[in-house]
GROMACS .gro file of C-alpha atoms in nm:
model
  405
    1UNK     CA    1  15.111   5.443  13.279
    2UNK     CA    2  15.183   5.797  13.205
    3UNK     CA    3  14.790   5.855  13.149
    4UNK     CA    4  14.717   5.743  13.515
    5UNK     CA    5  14.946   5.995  13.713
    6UNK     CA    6  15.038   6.328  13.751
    7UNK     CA    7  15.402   6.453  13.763
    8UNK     CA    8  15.468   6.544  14.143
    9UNK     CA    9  15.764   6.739  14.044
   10UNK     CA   10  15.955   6.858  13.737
   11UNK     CA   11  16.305   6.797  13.645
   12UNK     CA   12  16.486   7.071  13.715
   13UNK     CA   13  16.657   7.056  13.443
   14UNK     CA   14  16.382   7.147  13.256
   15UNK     CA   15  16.346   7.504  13.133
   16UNK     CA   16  16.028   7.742  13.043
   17UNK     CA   17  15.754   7.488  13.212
   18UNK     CA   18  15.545   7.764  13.293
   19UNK     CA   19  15.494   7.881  12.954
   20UNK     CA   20  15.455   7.523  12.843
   21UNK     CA   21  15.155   7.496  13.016
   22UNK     CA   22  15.053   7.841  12.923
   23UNK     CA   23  15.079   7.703  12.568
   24UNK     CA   24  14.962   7.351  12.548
   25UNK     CA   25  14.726   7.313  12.880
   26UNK     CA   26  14.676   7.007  13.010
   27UNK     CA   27  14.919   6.792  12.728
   28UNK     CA   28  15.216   6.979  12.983
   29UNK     CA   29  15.109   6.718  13.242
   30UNK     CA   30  15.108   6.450  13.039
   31UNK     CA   31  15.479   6.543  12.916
   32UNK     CA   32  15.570   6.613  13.265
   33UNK     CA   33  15.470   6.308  13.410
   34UNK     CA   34  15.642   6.128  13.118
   35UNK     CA   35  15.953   6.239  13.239
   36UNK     CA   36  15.908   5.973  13.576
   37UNK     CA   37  15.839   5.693  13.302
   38UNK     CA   38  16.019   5.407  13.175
   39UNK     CA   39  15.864   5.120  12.997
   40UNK     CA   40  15.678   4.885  13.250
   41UNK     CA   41  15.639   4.542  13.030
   42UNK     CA   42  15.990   4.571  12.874
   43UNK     CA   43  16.161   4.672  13.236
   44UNK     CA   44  15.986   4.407  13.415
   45UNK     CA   45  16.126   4.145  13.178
   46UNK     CA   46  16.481   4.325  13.222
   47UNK     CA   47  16.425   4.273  13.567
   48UNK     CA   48  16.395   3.897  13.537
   49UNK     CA   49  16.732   3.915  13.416
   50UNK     CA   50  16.984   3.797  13.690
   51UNK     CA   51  16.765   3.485  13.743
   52UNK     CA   52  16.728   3.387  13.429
   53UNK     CA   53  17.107   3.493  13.317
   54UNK     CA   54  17.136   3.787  13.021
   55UNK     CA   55  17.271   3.555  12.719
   56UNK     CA   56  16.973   3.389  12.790
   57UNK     CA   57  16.716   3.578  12.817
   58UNK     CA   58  16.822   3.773  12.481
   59UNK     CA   59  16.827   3.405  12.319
   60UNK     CA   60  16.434   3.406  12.459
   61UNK     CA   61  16.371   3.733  12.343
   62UNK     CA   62  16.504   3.641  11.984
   63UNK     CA   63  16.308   3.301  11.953
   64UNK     CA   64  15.996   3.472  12.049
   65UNK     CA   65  16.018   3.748  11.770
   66UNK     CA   66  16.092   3.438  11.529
   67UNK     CA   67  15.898   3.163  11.613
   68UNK     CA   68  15.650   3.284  11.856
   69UNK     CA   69  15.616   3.303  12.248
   70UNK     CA   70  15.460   2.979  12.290
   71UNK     CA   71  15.724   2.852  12.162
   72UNK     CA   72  16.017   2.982  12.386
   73UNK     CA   73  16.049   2.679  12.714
   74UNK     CA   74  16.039   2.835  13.037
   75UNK     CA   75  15.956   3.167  12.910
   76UNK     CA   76  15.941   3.382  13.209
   77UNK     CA   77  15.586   3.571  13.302
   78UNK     CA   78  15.748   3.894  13.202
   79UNK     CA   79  15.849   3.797  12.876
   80UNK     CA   80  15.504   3.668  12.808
   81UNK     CA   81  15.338   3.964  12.927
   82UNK     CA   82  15.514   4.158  12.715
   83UNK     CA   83  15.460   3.928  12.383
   84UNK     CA   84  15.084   3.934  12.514
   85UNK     CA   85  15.072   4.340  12.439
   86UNK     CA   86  15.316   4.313  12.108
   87UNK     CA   87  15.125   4.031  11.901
   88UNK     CA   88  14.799   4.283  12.040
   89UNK     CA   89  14.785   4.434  11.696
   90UNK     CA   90  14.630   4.752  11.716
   91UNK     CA   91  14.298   4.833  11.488
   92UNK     CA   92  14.458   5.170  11.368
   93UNK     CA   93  14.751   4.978  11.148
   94UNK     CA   94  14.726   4.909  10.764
   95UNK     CA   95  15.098   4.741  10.709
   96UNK     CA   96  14.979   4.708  10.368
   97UNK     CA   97  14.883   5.103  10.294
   98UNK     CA   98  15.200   5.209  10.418
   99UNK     CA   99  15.389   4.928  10.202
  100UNK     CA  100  15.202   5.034   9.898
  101UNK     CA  101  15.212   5.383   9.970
  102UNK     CA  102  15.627   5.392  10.083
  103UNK     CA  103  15.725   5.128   9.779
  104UNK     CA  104  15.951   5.466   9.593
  105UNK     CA  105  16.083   5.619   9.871
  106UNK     CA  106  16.432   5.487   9.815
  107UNK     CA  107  16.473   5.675   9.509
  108UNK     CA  108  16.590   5.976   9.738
  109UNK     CA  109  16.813   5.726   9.936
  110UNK     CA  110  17.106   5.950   9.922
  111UNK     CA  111  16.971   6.218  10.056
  112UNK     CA  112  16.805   6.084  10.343
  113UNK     CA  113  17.174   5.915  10.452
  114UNK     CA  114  17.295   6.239  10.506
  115UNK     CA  115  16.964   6.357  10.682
  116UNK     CA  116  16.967   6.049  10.891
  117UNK     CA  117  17.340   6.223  11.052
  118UNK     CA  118  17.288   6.646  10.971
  119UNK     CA  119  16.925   6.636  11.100
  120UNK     CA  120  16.792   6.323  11.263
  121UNK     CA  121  17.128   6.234  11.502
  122UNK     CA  122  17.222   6.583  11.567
  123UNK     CA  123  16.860   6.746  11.672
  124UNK     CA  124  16.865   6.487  11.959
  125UNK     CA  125  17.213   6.614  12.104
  126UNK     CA  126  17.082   6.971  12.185
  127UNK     CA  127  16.925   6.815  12.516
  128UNK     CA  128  17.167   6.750  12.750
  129UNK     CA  129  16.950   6.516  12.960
  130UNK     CA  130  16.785   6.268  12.664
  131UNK     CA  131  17.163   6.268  12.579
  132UNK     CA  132  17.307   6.172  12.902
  133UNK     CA  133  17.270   5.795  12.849
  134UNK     CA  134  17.470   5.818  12.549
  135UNK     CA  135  17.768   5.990  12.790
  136UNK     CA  136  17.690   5.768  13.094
  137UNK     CA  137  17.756   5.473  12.869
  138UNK     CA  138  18.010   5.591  12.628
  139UNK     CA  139  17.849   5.490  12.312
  140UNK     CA  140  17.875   5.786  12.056
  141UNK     CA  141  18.207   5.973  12.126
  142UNK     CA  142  18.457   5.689  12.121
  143UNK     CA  143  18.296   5.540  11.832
  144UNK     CA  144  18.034   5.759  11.623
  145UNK     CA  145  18.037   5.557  11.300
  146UNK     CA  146  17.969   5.205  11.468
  147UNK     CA  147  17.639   5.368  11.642
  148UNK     CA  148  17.543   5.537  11.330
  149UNK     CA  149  17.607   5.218  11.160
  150UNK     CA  150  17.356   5.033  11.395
  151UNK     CA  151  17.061   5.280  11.412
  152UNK     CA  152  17.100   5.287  10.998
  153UNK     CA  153  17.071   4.945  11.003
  154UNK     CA  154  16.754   4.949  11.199
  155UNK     CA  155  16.603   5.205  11.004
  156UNK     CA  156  16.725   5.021  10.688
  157UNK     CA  157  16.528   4.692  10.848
  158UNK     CA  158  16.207   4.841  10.877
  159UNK     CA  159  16.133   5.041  10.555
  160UNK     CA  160  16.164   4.733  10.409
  161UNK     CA  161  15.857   4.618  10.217
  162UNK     CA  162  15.702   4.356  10.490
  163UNK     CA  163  15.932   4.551  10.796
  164UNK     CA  164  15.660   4.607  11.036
  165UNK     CA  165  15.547   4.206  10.978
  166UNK     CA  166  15.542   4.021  11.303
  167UNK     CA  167  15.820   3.782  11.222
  168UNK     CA  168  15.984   4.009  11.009
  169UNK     CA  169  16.389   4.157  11.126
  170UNK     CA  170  16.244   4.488  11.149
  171UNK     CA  171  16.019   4.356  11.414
  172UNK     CA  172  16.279   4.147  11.570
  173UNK     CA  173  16.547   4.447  11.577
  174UNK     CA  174  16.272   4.702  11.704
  175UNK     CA  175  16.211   4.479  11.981
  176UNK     CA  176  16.591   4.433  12.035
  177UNK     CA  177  16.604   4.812  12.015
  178UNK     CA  178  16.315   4.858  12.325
  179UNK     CA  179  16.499   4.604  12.543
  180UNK     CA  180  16.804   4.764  12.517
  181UNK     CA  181  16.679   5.076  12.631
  182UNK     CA  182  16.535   4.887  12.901
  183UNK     CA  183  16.883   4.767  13.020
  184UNK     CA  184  17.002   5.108  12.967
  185UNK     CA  185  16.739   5.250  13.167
  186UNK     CA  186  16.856   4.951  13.447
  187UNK     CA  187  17.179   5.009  13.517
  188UNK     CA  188  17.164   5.384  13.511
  189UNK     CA  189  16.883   5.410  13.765
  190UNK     CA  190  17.138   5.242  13.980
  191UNK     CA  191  17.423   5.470  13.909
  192UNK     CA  192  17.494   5.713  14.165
  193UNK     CA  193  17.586   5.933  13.866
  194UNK     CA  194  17.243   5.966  13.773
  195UNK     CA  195  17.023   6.244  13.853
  196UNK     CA  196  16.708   6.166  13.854
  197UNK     CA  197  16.592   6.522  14.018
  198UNK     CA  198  16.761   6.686  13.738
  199UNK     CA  199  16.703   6.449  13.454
  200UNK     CA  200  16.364   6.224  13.540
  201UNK     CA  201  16.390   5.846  13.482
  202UNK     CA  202  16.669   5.741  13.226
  203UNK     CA  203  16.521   5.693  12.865
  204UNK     CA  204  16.214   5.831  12.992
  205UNK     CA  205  15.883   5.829  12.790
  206UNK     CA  206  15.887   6.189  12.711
  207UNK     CA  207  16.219   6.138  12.585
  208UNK     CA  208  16.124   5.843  12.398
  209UNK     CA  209  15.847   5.990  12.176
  210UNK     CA  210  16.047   6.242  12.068
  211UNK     CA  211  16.268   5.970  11.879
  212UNK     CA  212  15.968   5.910  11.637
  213UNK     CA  213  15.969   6.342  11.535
  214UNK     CA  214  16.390   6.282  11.498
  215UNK     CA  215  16.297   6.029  11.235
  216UNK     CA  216  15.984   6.117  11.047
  217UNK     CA  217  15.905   6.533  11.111
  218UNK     CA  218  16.242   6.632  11.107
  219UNK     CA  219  16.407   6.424  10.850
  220UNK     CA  220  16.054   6.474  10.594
  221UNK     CA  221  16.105   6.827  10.642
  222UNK     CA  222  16.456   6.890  10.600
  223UNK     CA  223  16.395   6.627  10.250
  224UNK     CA  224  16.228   6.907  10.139
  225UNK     CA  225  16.436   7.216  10.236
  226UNK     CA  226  16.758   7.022  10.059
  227UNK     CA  227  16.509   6.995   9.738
  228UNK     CA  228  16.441   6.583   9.801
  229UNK     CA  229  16.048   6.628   9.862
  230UNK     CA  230  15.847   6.291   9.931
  231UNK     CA  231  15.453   6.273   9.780
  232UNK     CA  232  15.201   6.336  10.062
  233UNK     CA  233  15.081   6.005  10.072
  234UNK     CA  234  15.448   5.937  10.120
  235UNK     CA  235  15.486   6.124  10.383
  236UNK     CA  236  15.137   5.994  10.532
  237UNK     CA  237  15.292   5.656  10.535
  238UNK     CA  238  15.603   5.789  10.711
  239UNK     CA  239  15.406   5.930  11.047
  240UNK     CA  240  15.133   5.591  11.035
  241UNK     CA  241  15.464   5.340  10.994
  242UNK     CA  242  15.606   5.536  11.288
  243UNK     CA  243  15.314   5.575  11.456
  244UNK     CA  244  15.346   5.163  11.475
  245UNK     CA  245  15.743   5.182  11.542
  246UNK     CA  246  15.651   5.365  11.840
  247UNK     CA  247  15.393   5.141  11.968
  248UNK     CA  248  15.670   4.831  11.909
  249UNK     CA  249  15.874   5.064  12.122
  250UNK     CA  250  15.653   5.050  12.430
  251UNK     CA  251  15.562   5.436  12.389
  252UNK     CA  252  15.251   5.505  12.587
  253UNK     CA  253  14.924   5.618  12.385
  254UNK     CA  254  14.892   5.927  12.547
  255UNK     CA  255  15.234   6.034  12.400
  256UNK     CA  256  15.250   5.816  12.094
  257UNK     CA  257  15.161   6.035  11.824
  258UNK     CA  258  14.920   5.999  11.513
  259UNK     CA  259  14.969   6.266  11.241
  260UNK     CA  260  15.193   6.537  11.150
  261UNK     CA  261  15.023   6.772  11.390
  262UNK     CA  262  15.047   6.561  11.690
  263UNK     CA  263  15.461   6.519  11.601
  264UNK     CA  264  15.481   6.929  11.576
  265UNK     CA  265  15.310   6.986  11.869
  266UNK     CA  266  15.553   6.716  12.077
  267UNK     CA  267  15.860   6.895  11.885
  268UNK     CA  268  15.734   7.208  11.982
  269UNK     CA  269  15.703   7.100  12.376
  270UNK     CA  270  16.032   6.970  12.420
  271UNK     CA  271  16.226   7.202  12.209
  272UNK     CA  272  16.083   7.481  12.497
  273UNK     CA  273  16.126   7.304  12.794
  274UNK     CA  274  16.445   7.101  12.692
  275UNK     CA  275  16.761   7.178  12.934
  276UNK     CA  276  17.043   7.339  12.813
  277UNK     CA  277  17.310   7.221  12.605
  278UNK     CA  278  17.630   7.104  12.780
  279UNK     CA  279  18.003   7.040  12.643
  280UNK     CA  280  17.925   6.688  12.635
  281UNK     CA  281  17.645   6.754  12.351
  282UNK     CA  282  17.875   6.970  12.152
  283UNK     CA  283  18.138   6.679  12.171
  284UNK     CA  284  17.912   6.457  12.036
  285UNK     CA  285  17.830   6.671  11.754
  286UNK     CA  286  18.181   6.710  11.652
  287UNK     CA  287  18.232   6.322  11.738
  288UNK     CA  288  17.989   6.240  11.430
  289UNK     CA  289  18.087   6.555  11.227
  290UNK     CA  290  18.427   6.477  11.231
  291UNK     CA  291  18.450   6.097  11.212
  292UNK     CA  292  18.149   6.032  11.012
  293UNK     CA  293  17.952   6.293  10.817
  294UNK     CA  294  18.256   6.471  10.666
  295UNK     CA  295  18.421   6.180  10.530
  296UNK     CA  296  18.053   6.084  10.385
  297UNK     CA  297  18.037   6.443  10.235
  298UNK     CA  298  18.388   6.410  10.097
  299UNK     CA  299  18.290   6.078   9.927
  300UNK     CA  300  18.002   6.250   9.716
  301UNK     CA  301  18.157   6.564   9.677
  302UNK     CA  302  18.362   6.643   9.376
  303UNK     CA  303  18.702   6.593   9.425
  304UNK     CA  304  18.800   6.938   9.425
  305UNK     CA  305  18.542   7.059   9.626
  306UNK     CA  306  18.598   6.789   9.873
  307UNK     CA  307  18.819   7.012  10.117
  308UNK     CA  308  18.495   7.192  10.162
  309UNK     CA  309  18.305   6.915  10.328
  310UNK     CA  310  18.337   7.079  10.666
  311UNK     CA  311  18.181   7.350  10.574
  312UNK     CA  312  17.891   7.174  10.399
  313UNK     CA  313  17.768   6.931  10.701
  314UNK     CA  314  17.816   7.281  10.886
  315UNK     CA  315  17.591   7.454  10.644
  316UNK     CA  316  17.353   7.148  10.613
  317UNK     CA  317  17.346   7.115  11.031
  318UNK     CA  318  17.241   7.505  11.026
  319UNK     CA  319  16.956   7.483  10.782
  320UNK     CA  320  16.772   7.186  10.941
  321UNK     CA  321  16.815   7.279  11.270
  322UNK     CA  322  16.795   7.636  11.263
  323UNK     CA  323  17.030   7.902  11.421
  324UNK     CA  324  16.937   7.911  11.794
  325UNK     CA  325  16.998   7.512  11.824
  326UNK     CA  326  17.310   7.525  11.620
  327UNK     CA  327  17.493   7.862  11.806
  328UNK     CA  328  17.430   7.614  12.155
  329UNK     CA  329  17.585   7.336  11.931
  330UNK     CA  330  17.909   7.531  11.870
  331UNK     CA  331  17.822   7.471  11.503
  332UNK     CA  332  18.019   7.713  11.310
  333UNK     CA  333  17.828   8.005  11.074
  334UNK     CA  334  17.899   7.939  10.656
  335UNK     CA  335  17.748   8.151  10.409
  336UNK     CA  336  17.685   7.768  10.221
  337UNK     CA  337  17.364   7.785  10.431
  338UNK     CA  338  17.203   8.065  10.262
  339UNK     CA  339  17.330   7.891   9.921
  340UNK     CA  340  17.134   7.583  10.001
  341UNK     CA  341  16.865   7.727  10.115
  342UNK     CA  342  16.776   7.875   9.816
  343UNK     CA  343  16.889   7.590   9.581
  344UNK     CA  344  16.656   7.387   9.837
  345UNK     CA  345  16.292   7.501   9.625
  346UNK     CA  346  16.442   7.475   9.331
  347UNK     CA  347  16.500   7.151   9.341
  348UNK     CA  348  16.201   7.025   9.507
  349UNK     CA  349  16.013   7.170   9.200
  350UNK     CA  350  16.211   7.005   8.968
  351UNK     CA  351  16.220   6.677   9.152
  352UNK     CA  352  15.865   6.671   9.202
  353UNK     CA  353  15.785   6.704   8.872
  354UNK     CA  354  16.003   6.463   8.796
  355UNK     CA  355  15.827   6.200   9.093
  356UNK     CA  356  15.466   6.335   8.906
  357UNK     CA  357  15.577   6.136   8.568
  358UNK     CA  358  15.470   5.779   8.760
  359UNK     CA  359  15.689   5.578   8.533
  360UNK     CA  360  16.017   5.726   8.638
  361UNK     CA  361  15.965   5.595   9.008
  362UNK     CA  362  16.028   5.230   8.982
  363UNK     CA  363  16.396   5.245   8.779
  364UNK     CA  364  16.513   5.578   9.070
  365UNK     CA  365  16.401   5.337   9.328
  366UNK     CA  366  16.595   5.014   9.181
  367UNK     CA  367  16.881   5.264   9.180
  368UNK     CA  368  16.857   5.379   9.521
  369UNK     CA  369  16.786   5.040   9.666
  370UNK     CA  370  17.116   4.950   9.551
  371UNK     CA  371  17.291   5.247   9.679
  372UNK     CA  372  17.150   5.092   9.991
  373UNK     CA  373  17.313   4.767  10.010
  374UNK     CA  374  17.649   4.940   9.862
  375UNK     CA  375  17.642   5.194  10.111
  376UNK     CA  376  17.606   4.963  10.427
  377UNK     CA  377  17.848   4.723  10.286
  378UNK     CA  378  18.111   4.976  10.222
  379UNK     CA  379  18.056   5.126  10.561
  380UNK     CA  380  18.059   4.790  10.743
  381UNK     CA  381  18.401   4.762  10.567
  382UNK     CA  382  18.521   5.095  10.634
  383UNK     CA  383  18.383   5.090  11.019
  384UNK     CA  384  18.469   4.738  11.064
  385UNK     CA  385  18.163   4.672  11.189
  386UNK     CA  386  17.979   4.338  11.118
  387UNK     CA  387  17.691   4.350  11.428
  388UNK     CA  388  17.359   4.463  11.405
  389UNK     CA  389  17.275   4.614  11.768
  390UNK     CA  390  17.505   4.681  12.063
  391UNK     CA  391  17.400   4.401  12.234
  392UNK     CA  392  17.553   4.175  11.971
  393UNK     CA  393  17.870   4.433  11.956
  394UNK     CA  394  18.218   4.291  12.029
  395UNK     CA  395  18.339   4.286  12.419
  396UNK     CA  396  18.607   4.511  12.486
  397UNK     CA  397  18.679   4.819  12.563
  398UNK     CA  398  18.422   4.992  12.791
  399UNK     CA  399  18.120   4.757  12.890
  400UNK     CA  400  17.744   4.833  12.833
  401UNK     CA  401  17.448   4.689  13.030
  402UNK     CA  402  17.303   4.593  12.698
  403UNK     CA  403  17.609   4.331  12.604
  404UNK     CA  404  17.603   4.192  12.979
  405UNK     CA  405  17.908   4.289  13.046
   0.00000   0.00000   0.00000
């Protein structure tokens, strides 16, 4: 995998490679040659797919993550291969330390909904190849609040107490999540739209790992900046329950990252080096702004302040993802930024003493466990949206290699 080869030539997309590998030595090779990898175990069992037909070999995939691979008939090779490395548990995991240490976190559940659009989403659309999937399969501009929908879901699934358990939905959707990348990845190495000299393999593995800093480093840090702070050992939990996530997600060792540091450092490597932002990023920045993440700031905004939503996701996009990110972005300037910015610390003091006083956790978190379940419902309702993952999304309208279509 990517540990056993070399990259024999960069994207050239790819911007600033030199002073990548003035800056993280030989780690630049192993993010280079990332860029020429997919997923071996997971494409090989995509590629089994017109023999054994795609309704079912997702019905395969599903009764293995529920009942086992033995118990799946006809099972092809691939599939068991691949159910060979997942129920390979790795030493490293403690399910039950990040349980115990992760049982409050939905006490800031709010906040981290609209960190999960302004910081997570939105960070990943200032790369105009990681992005080009999204374009090449037209999954985020004609319909921003059903993807957000689905990816919340997910998320929702597996910070779940008992998510990262082998039988458990979280598993089952994580693994749902790898394959479709995997058909993804499929059809658009056989586009001729595809460029693989510019952009390296579709969904590569560089590209990949950097999903686990869009939702742990970047959405724990901007917690804090908006005043929403986890514990350490909170936040601990977050990078080893990701670290996992990532491994479920067929993300090679040698990228897959372990700690805080090892997420900055991967942040830091493809924020240099990433290509430059495109109209087709900026339109799916104002895709989400304007059908999703205003209307969500509207609903928790006064109602006389709610005219100034715009300006707050604007404000909220600028302090997580910093200036230079959000000029490319075409995200307009608001002086709201500075405003939160400094409100930011002040509430992280007060909310942290108020998370120090241990028996105020447990009625927050019953509170924002709720505001879970009323906040998908109501957005299921206003999205009309009753699937889980595009591959169980209605037909119609544009097809997607993940549906079969």
């Amino acid at each position: 995998m990517v540990t056993e080869q070399l990259p024999t030539a960069v994207p050239t997309s790819l911007r600033r490679v030199d002073e990548a590998h003035r800056r993280f030595g030989a780690f630049t090779d192993t993010y280079l040659a990332a860029m020429w990898a997919g997923d071996p175990l997971a494409d090989a069992f995509v590629a089994d797919f017109p023999d054994v037909g795609h309704g079912r070999a997702m019905r395969m995939l599903r009764q293995a993550c529920r009942e086992g691979i033995d118990a799946v008939a006809d099972a092809p090779a691939s599939l068991r291969a691949l159910f060979a490395a997942l129920d390979d548990v790795p030493a490293w995991l403690d399910a039950e330390r990040i349980y115990r240490d992760s049982q409050y976190t939905s006490r800031y559940s709010r906040a981290s909904g609209i960190v999960l659009g302004a910081a997570s989403l939105v960070s990943g659309y200032a790369n105009s190849a990681a992005s080009r999937p999204l374009e090449l399969t037209g999954r985020y501009v004609e319909n921003a609040g059903a993807r957000t929908i689905e990816v919340g879901s997910w998320l929702l699934a597996v910070n779940q107490p008992g998510g990262l358990d082998r039988f458990s939905d979280g598993f089952e959707l994580t693994l749902r999540v790898r394959v479709i990348h995997a058909l993804v990845r499929a059809d658009l190495a056989r586009r001729p739209d595809w460029d693989g000299a510019a952009w390296g393999v579709p969904i590569c593995q560089a590209y990949l790992a950097y999903t686990l800093v869009e939702f742990t480093l970047i959405p724990l840090r901007a917690m804090r900046r908006i005043g929403a702070p986890y514990l350490p050992h909170e936040e601990d939990a977050a990078y080893a329950r990701w670290r996992y996530l990532g491994h479920l997600l067929g993300i090679d060792e040698a990228l897959l990252p372990r700690d805080a540091a090892e997420q900055e450092r991967l942040e830091e490597i493809y924020l240099l080096t990433r290509p430059v932002v495109d109209d087709y990023c900026r339109a799916l920045v104002a895709s989400i702004n304007r059908d999703f993440l205003v209307p969500e700031i509207e609903g928790v905004l006064p109602r006389r302040l709610a005219r100034r939503a715009p300006q707050v996701v604007h404000a909220l996009e600028r302090l997580f993802l910093g200036d230079e990110i959000a000029d490319d972005l075409a995200i307009p300037h608001t002086r709201l930024t500075g405003v939160i910015a400094r409100t930011g610390p002040l509430l992280s003091a007060v909310n942290h003493r108020r998370d120090l006083r241990a028996t105020s956790l447990p009625g927050r978190t019953r509170r924002g466990k709720a505001y879970e379940v009323e906040q998908e419902q109501r957005l299921r309702r206003d999205w009309n949206v009753q699937h889980d993952l595009v591959d169980a999304s209605p037909s119609g309208g544009r097809p997607h290699p993940a549906r079969g279509d």
